[in-house]
PDB file of C-alpha atoms in Angstrom:
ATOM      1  CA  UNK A1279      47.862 -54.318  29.370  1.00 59.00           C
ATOM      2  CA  UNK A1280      50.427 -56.753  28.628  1.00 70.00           C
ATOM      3  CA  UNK A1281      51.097 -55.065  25.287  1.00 83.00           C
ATOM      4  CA  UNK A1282      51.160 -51.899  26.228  1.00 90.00           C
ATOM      5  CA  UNK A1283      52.969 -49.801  29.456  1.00 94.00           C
ATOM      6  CA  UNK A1284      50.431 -47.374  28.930  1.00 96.00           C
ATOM      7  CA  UNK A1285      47.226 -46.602  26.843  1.00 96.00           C
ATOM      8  CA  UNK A1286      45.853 -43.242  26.442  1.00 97.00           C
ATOM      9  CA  UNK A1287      41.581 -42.805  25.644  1.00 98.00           C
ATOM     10  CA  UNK A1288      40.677 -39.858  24.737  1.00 97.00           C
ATOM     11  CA  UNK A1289      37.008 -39.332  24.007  1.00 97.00           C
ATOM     12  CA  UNK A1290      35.649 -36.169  21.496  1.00 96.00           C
ATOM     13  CA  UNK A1291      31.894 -35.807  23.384  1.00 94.00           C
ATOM     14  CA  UNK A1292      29.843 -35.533  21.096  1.00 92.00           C
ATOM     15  CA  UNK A1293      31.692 -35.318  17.662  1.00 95.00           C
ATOM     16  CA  UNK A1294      29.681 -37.924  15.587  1.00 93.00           C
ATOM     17  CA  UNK A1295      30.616 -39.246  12.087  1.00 94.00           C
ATOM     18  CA  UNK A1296      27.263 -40.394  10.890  1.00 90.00           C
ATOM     19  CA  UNK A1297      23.829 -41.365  11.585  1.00 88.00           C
ATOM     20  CA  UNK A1298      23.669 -44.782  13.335  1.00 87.00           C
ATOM     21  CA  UNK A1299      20.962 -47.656  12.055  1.00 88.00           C
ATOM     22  CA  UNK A1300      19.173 -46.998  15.169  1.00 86.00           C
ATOM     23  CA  UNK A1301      19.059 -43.289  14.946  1.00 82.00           C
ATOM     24  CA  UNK A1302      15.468 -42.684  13.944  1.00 83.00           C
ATOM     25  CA  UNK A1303      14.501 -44.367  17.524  1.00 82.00           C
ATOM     26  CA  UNK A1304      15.845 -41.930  19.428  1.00 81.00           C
ATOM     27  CA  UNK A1305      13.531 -39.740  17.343  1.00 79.00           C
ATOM     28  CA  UNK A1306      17.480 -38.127  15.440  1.00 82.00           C
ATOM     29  CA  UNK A1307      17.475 -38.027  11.636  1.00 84.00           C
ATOM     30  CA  UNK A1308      20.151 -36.947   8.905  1.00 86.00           C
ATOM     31  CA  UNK A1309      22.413 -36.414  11.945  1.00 88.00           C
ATOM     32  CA  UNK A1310      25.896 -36.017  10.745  1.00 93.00           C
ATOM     33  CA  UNK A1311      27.982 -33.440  13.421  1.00 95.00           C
ATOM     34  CA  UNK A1312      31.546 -33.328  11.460  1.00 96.00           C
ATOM     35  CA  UNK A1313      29.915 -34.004   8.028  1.00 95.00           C
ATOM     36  CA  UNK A1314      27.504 -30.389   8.745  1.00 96.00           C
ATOM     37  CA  UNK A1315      30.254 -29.113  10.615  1.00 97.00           C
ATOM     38  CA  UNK A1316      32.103 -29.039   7.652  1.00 97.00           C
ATOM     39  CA  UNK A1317      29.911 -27.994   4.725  1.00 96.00           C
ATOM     40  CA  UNK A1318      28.888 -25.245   7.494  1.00 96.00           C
ATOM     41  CA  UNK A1319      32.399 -24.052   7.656  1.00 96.00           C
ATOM     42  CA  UNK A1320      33.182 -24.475   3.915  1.00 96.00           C
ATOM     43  CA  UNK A1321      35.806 -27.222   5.218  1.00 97.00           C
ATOM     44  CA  UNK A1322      37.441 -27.962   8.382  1.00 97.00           C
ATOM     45  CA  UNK A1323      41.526 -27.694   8.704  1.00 98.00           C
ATOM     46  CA  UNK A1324      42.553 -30.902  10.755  1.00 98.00           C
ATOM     47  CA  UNK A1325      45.395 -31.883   9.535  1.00 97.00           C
ATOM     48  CA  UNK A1326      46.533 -34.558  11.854  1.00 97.00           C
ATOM     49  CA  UNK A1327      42.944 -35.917  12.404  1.00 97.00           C
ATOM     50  CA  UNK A1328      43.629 -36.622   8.837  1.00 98.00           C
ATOM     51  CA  UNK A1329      47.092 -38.426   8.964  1.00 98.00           C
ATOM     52  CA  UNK A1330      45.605 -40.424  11.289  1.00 97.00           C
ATOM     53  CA  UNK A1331      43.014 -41.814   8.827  1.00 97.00           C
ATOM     54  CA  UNK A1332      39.730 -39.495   9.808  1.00 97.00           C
ATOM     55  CA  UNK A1333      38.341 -39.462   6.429  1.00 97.00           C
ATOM     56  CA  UNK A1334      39.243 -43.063   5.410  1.00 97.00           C
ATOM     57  CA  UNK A1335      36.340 -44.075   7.800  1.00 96.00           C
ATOM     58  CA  UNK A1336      33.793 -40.878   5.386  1.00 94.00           C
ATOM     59  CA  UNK A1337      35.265 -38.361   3.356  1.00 96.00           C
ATOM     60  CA  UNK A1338      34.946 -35.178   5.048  1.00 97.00           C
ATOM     61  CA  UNK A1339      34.906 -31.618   3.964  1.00 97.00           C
ATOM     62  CA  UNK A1340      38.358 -30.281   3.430  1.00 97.00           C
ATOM     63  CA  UNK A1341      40.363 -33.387   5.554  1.00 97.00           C
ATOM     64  CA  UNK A1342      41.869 -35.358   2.991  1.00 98.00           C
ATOM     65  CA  UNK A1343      42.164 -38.938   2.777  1.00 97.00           C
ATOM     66  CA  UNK A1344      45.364 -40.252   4.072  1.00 98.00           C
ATOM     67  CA  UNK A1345      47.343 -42.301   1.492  1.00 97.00           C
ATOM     68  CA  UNK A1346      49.501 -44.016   4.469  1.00 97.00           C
ATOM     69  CA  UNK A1347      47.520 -43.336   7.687  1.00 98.00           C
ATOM     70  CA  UNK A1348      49.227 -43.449  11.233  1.00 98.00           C
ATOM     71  CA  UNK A1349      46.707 -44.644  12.934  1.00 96.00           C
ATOM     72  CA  UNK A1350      44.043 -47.602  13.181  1.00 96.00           C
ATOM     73  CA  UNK A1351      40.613 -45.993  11.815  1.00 96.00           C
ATOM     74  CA  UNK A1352      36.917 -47.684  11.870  1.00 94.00           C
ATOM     75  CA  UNK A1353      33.043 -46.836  13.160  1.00 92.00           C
ATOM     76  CA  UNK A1354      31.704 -48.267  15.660  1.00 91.00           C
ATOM     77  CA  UNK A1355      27.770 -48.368  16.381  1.00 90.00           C
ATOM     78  CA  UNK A1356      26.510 -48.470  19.952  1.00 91.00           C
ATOM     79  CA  UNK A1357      25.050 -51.739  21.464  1.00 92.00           C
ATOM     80  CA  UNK A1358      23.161 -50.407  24.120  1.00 92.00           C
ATOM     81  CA  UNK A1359      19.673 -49.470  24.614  1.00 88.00           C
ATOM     82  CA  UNK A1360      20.264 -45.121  25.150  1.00 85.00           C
ATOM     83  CA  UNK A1361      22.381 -42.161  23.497  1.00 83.00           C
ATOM     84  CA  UNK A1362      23.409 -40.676  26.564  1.00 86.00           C
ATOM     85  CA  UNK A1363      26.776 -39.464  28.344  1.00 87.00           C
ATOM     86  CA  UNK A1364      26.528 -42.731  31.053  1.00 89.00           C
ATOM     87  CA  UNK A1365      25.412 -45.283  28.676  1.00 92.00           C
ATOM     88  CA  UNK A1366      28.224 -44.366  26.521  1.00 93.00           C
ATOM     89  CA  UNK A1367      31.328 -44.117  28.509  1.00 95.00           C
ATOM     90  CA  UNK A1368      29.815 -47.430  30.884  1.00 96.00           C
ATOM     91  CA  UNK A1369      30.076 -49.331  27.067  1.00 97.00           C
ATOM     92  CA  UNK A1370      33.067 -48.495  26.441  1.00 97.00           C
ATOM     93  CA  UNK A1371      34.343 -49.672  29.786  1.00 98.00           C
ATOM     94  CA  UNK A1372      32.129 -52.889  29.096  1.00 97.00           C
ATOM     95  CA  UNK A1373      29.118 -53.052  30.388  1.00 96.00           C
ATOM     96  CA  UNK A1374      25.583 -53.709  28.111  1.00 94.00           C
ATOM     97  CA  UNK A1375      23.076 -50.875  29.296  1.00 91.00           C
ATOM     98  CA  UNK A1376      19.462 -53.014  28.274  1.00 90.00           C
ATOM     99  CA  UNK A1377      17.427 -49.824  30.059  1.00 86.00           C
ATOM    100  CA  UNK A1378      17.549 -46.703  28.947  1.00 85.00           C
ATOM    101  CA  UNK A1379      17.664 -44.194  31.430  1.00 90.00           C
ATOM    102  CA  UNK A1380      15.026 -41.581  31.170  1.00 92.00           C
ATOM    103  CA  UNK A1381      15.241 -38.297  29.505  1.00 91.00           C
ATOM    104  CA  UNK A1382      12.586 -35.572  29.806  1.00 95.00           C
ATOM    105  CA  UNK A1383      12.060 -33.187  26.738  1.00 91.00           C
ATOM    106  CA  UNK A1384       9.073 -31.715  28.462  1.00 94.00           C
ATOM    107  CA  UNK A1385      10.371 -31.214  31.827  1.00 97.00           C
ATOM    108  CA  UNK A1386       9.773 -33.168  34.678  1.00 98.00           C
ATOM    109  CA  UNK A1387       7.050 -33.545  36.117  1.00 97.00           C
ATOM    110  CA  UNK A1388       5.309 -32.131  39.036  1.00 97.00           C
ATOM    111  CA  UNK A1389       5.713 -34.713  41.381  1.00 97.00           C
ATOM    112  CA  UNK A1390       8.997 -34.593  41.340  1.00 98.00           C
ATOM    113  CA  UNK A1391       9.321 -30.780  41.385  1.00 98.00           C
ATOM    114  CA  UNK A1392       7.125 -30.546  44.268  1.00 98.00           C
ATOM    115  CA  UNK A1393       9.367 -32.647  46.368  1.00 98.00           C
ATOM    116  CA  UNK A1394      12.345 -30.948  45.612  1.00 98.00           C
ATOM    117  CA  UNK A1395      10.358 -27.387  46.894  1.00 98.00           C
ATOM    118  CA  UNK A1396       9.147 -29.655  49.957  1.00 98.00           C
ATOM    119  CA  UNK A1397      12.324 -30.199  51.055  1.00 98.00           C
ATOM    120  CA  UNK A1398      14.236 -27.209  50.465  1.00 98.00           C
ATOM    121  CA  UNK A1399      11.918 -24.507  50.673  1.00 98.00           C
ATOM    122  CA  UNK A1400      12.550 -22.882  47.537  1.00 98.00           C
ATOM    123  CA  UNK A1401      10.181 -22.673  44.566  1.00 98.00           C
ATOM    124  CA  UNK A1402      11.652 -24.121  41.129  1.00 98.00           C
ATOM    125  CA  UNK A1403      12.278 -22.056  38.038  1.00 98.00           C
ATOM    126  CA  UNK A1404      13.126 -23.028  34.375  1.00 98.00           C
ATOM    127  CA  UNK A1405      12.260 -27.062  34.551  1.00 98.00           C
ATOM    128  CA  UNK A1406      12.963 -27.283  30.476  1.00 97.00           C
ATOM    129  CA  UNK A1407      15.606 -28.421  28.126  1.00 94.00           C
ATOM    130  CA  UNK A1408      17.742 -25.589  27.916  1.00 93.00           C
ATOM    131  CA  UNK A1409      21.492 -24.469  27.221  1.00 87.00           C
ATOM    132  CA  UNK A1410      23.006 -23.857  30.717  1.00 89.00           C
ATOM    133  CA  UNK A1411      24.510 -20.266  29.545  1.00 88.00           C
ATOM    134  CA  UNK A1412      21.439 -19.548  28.114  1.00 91.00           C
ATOM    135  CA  UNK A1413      19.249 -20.442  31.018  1.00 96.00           C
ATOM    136  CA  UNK A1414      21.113 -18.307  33.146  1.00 96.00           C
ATOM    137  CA  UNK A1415      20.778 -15.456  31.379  1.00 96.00           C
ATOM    138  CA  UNK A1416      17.395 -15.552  30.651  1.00 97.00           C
ATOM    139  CA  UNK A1417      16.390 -16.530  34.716  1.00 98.00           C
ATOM    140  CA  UNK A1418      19.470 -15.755  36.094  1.00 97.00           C
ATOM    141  CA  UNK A1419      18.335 -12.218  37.739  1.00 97.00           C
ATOM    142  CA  UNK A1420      14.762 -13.730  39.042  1.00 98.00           C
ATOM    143  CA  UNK A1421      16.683 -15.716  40.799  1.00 98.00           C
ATOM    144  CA  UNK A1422      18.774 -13.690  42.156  1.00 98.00           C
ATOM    145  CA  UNK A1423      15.294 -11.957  43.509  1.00 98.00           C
ATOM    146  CA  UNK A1424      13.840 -14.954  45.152  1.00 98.00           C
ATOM    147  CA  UNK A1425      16.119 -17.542  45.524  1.00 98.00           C
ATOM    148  CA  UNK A1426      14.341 -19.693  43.276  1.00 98.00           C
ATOM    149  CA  UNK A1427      16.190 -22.693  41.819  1.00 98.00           C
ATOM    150  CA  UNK A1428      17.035 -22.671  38.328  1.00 98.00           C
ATOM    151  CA  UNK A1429      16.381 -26.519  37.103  1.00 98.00           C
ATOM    152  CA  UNK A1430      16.786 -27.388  33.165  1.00 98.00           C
ATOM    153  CA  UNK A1431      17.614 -30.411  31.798  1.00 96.00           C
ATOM    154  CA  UNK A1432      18.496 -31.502  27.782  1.00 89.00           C
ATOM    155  CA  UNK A1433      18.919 -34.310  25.453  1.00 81.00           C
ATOM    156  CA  UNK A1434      20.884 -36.532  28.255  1.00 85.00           C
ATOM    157  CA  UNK A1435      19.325 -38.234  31.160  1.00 91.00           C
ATOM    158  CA  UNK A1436      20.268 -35.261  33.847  1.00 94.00           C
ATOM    159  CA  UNK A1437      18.785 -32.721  36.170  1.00 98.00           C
ATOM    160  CA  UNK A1438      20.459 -29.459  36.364  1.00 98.00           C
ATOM    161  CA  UNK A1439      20.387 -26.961  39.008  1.00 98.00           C
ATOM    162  CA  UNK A1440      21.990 -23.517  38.632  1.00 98.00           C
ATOM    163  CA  UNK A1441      21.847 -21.458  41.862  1.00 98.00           C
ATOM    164  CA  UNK A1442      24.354 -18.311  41.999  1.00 98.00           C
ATOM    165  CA  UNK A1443      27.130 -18.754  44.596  1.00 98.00           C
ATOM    166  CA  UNK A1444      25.653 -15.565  46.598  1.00 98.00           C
ATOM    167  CA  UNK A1445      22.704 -17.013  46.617  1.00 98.00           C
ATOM    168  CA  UNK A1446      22.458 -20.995  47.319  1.00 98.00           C
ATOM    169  CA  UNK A1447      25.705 -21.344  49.462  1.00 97.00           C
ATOM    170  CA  UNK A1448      27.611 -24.042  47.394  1.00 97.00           C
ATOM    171  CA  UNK A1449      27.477 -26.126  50.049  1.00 97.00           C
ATOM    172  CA  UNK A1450      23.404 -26.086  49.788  1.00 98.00           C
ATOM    173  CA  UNK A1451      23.356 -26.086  46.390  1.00 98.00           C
ATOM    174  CA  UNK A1452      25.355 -29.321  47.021  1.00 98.00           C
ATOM    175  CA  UNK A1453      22.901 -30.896  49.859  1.00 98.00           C
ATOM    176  CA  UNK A1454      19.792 -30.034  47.231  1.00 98.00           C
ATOM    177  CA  UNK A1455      21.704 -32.149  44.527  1.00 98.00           C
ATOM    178  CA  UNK A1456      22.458 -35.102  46.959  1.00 97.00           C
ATOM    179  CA  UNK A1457      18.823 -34.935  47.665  1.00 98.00           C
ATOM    180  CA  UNK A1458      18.279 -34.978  44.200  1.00 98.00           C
ATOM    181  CA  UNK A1459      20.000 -38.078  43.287  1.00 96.00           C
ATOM    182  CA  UNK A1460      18.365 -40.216  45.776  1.00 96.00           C
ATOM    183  CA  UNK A1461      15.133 -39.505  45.080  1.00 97.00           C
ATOM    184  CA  UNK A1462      15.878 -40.215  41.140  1.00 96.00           C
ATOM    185  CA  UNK A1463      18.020 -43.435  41.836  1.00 92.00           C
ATOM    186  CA  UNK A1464      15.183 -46.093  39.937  1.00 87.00           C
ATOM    187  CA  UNK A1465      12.007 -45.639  38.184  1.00 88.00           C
ATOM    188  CA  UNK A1466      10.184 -44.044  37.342  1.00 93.00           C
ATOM    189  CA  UNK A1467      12.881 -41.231  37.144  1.00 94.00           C
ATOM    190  CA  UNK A1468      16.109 -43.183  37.282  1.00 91.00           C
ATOM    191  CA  UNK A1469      18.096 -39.552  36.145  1.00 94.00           C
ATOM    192  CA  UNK A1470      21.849 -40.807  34.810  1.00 91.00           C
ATOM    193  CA  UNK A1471      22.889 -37.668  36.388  1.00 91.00           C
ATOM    194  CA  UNK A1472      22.022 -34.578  38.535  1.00 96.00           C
ATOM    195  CA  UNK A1473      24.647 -31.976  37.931  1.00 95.00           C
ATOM    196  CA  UNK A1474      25.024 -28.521  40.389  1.00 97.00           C
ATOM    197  CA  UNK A1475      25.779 -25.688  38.086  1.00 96.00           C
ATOM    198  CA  UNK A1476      26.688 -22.591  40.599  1.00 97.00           C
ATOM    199  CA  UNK A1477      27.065 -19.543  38.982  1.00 97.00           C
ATOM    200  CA  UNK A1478      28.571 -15.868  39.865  1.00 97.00           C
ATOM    201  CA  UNK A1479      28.263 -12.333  38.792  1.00 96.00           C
ATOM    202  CA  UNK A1480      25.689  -9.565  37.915  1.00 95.00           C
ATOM    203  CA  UNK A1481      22.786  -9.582  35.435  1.00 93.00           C
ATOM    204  CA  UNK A1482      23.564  -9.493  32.058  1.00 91.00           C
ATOM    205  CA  UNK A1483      27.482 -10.958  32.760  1.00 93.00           C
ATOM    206  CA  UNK A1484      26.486 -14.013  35.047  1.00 96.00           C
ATOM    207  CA  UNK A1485      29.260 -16.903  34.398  1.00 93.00           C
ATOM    208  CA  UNK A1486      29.660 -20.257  35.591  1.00 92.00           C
ATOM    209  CA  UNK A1487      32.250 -21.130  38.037  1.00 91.00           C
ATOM    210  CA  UNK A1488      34.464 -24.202  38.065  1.00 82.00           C
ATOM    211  CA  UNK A1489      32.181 -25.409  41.127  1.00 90.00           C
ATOM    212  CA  UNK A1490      30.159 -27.735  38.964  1.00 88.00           C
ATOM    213  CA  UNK A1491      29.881 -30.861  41.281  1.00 89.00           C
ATOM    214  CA  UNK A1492      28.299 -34.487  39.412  1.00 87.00           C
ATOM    215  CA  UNK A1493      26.250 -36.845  40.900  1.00 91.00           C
ATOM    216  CA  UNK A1494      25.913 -40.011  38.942  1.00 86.00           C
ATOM    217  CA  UNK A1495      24.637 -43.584  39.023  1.00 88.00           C
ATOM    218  CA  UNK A1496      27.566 -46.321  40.179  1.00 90.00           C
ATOM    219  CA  UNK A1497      27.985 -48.533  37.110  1.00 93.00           C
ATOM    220  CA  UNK A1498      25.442 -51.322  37.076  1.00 90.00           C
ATOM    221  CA  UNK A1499      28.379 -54.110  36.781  1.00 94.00           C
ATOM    222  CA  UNK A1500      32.224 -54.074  37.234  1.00 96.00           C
ATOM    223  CA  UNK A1501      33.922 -52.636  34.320  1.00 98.00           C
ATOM    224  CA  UNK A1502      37.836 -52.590  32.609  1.00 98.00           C
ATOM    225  CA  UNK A1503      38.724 -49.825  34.977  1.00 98.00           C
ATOM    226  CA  UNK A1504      37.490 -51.923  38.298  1.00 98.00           C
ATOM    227  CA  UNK A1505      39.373 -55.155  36.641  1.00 98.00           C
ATOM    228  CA  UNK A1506      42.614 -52.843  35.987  1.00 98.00           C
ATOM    229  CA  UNK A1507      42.373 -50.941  39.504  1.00 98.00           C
ATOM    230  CA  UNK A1508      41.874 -54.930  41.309  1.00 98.00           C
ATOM    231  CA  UNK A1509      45.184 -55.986  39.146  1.00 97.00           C
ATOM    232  CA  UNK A1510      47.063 -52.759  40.390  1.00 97.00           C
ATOM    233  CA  UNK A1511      46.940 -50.683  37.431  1.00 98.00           C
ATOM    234  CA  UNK A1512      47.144 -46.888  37.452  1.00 98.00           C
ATOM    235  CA  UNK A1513      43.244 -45.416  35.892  1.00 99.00           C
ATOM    236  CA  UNK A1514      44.228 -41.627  36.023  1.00 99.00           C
ATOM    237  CA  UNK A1515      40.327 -39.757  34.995  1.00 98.00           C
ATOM    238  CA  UNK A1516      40.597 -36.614  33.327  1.00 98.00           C
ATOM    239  CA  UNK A1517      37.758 -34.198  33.391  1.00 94.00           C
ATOM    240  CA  UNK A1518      34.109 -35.227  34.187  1.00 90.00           C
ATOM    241  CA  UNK A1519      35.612 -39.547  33.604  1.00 95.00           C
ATOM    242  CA  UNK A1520      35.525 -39.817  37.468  1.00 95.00           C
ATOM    243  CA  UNK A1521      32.313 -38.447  38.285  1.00 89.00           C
ATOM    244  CA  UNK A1522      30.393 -40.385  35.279  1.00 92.00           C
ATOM    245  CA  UNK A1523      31.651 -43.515  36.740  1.00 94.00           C
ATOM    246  CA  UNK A1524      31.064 -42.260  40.268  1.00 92.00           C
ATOM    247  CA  UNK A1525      34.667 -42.938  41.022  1.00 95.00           C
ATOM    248  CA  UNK A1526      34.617 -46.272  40.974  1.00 97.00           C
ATOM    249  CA  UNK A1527      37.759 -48.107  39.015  1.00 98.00           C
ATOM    250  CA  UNK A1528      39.528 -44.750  39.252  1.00 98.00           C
ATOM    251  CA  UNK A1529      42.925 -44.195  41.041  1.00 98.00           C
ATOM    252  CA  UNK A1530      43.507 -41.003  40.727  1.00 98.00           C
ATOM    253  CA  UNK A1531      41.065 -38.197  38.908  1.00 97.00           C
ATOM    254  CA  UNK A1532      42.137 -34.646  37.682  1.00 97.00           C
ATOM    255  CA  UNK A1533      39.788 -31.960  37.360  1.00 91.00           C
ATOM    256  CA  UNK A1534      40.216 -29.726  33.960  1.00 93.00           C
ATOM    257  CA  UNK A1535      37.826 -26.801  33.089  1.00 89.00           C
ATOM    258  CA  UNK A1536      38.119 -26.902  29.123  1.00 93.00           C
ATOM    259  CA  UNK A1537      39.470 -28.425  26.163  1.00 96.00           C
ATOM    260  CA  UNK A1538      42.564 -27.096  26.246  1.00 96.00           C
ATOM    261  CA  UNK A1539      43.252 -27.574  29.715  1.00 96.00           C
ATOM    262  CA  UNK A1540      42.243 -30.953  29.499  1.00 97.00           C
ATOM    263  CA  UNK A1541      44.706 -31.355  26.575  1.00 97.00           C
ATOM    264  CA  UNK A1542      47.464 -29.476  29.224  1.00 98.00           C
ATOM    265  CA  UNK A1543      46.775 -32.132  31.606  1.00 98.00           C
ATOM    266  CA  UNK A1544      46.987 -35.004  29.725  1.00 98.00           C
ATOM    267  CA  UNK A1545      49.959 -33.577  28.466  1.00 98.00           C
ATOM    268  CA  UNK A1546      51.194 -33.606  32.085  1.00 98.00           C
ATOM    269  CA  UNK A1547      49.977 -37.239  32.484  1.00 97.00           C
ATOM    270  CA  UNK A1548      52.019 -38.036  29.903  1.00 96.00           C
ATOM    271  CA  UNK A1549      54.890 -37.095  31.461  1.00 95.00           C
ATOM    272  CA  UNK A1550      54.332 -39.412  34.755  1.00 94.00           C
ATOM    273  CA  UNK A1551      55.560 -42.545  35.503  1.00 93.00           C
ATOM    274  CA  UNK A1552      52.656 -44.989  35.630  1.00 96.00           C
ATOM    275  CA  UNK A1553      51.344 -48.159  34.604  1.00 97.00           C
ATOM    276  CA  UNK A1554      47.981 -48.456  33.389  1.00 97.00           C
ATOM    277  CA  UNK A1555      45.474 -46.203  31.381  1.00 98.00           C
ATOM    278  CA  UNK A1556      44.364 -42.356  31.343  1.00 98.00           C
ATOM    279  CA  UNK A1557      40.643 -41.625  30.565  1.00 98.00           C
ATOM    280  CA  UNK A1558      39.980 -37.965  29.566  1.00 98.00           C
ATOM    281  CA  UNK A1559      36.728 -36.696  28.089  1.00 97.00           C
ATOM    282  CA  UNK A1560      36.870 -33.125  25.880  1.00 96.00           C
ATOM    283  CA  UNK A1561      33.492 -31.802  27.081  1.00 91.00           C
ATOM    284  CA  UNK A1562      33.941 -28.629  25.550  1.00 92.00           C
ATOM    285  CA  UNK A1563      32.128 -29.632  22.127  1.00 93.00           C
ATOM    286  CA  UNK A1564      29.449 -30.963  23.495  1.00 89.00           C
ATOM    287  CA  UNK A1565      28.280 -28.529  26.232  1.00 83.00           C
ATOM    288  CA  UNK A1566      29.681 -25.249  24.867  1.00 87.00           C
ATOM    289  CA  UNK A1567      28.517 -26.023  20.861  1.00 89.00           C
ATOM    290  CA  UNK A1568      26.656 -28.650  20.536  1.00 86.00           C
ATOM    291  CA  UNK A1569      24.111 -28.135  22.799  1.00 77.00           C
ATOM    292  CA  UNK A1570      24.100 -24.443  21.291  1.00 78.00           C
ATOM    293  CA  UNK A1571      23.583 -25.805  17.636  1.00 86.00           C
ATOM    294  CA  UNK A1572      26.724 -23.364  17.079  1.00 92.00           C
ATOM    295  CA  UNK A1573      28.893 -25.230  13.603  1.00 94.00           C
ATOM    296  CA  UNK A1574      31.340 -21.979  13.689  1.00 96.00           C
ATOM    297  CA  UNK A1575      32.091 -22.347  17.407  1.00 94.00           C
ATOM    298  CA  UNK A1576      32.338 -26.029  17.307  1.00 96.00           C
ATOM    299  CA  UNK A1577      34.647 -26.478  13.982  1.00 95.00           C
ATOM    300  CA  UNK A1578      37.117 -24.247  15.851  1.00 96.00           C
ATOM    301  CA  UNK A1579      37.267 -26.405  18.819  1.00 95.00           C
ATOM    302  CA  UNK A1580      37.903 -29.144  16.093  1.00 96.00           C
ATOM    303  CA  UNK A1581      40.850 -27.676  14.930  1.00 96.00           C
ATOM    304  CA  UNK A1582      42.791 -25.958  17.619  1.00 92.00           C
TER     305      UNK A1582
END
């Protein structure tokens, strides 16, 4: 920080550049999300992604080359063993993650969805990969019915649970997740993340609430954001930052509830007087398009 007063990391989750040498492990092929973003979209319009030197790393659809760009530009391939929100954001803060945590296409499996009716006397519904919006809809109302507990997970290491508000009380939804995460702390689950997704309103219209609440693994090691916190730096977390490093290295974290609030916020950070670095993570195209395999949705989140 010696250079700088201030540095400002924004992360785009989930907006990939090209297939990685490793890709084919993770069972991903021809995986490109702006390059078939754009040929979806017959182009995308970003013009200062492009001043800033976006397609001097790849040409891409309708972003032109920048003769004089504004910005440092490069790729940069993972070095951990995983693909996943956690092992991600913990490598870019420093640490090495050698085991992957697990991920279950199938589900999970009984065992572990027996305990979690055990202990809180509610049978479990769903237990796929699934969009969350999606999921809601389509067991949203037989839920409502029997107070079953919506679980899904997806391509990340996470449990889900979606309860509506009226329902599961938030703060039992809450309890159930806590549970949750310490029965999935090490193998032969060891779940990056178990995430309560409460929900309001009537079949056919149910919506998610800002109530969301993350429960994640503390880092493994000490990372920049512990070192800068120890040396009396500010580490303002925007968004979901905070809870995927369980709050630790963080000074201050500020919630946000979309892209463009995020954006808002950081603005406002901005506009502080601190010493140190802001972390903010645009979730957005990941769980509202990506997930959804929806190119029209997600190259308009790329350029507003």
């Amino acid at each position: 920080m010696t250079t700088f007063k201030r540095i400002h990391l924004i992360v785009l989750d989930s907006v990939g550049i090209g297939e990685a040498p490793d890709a084919a492990k993770f069972d991903d092929f021809d995986v490109d999300t702006l390059g078939h973003i754009a040929r979806e979209r017959g182009g995308l319009n970003m013009p200062n992604m492009a001043k800033l030197g976006l397609s001097n790393i790849r040409p891409i659809e309708g972003v032109p080359a920048a003769d004089k760009p504004l910005a440092y530009y490069t790729k940069m391939q993972e070095a951990s063993n995983g693909k996943d929100t956690m092992t991600g954001h913990w490598e870019i803060m420093g640490l090495n993650i050698e085991t992957p945590f697990r991920v279950f296409p199938d589900g999970f499996p009984d065992e572990l969805i027996g305990r979690i009716e055990e202990k809180t006397g509610r049978k479990v519904i769903g237990n796929k990969p699934a969009s969350g919006t999606e999921i809601i809809d389509e067991l949203g109302e037989e839920h409502v019915k029997t107070g079953a507990l919506i679980i899904y997970t997806s391509a990340d290491s996470v449990l889900q649970i979606a309860a509506h508000e009226d329902v599961v009380p938030l703060k039992e939804l809450y309890e159930i997740c806590e549970f949750c995460r310490e029965i999935t702390l090490e193998d032969p689950y060891m779940l990056g993340r178990i995430i309560a997704r409460p929900f309001v309103g009537e079949a056919g219209s149910f919506k998610r609430t800002a109530n969301r609440h993350d429960y994640a693994l503390k880092p493994f090691g000490r990372t920049t954001m512990n070192e800068l916190k120890d040396k009396g730096f500010d580490v303002i977390a925007l968004g979901k930052i905070s809870d995927i490093y369980d709050g630790e290295g963080v000074t201050k974290a500020v919630r946000t509830v979309s892209n463009m609030d995020g954006m808002d916020k950081l603005v406002d950070t901005l506009g502080e007087s601190f010493t140190g670095l802001s972390f903010l993570n645009l979730v957005d195209f990941d769980a509202l398009f990506g997930h959804r395999r929806d190119p029209q949705g997600y190259g308009q989140a790329l350029e507003e």
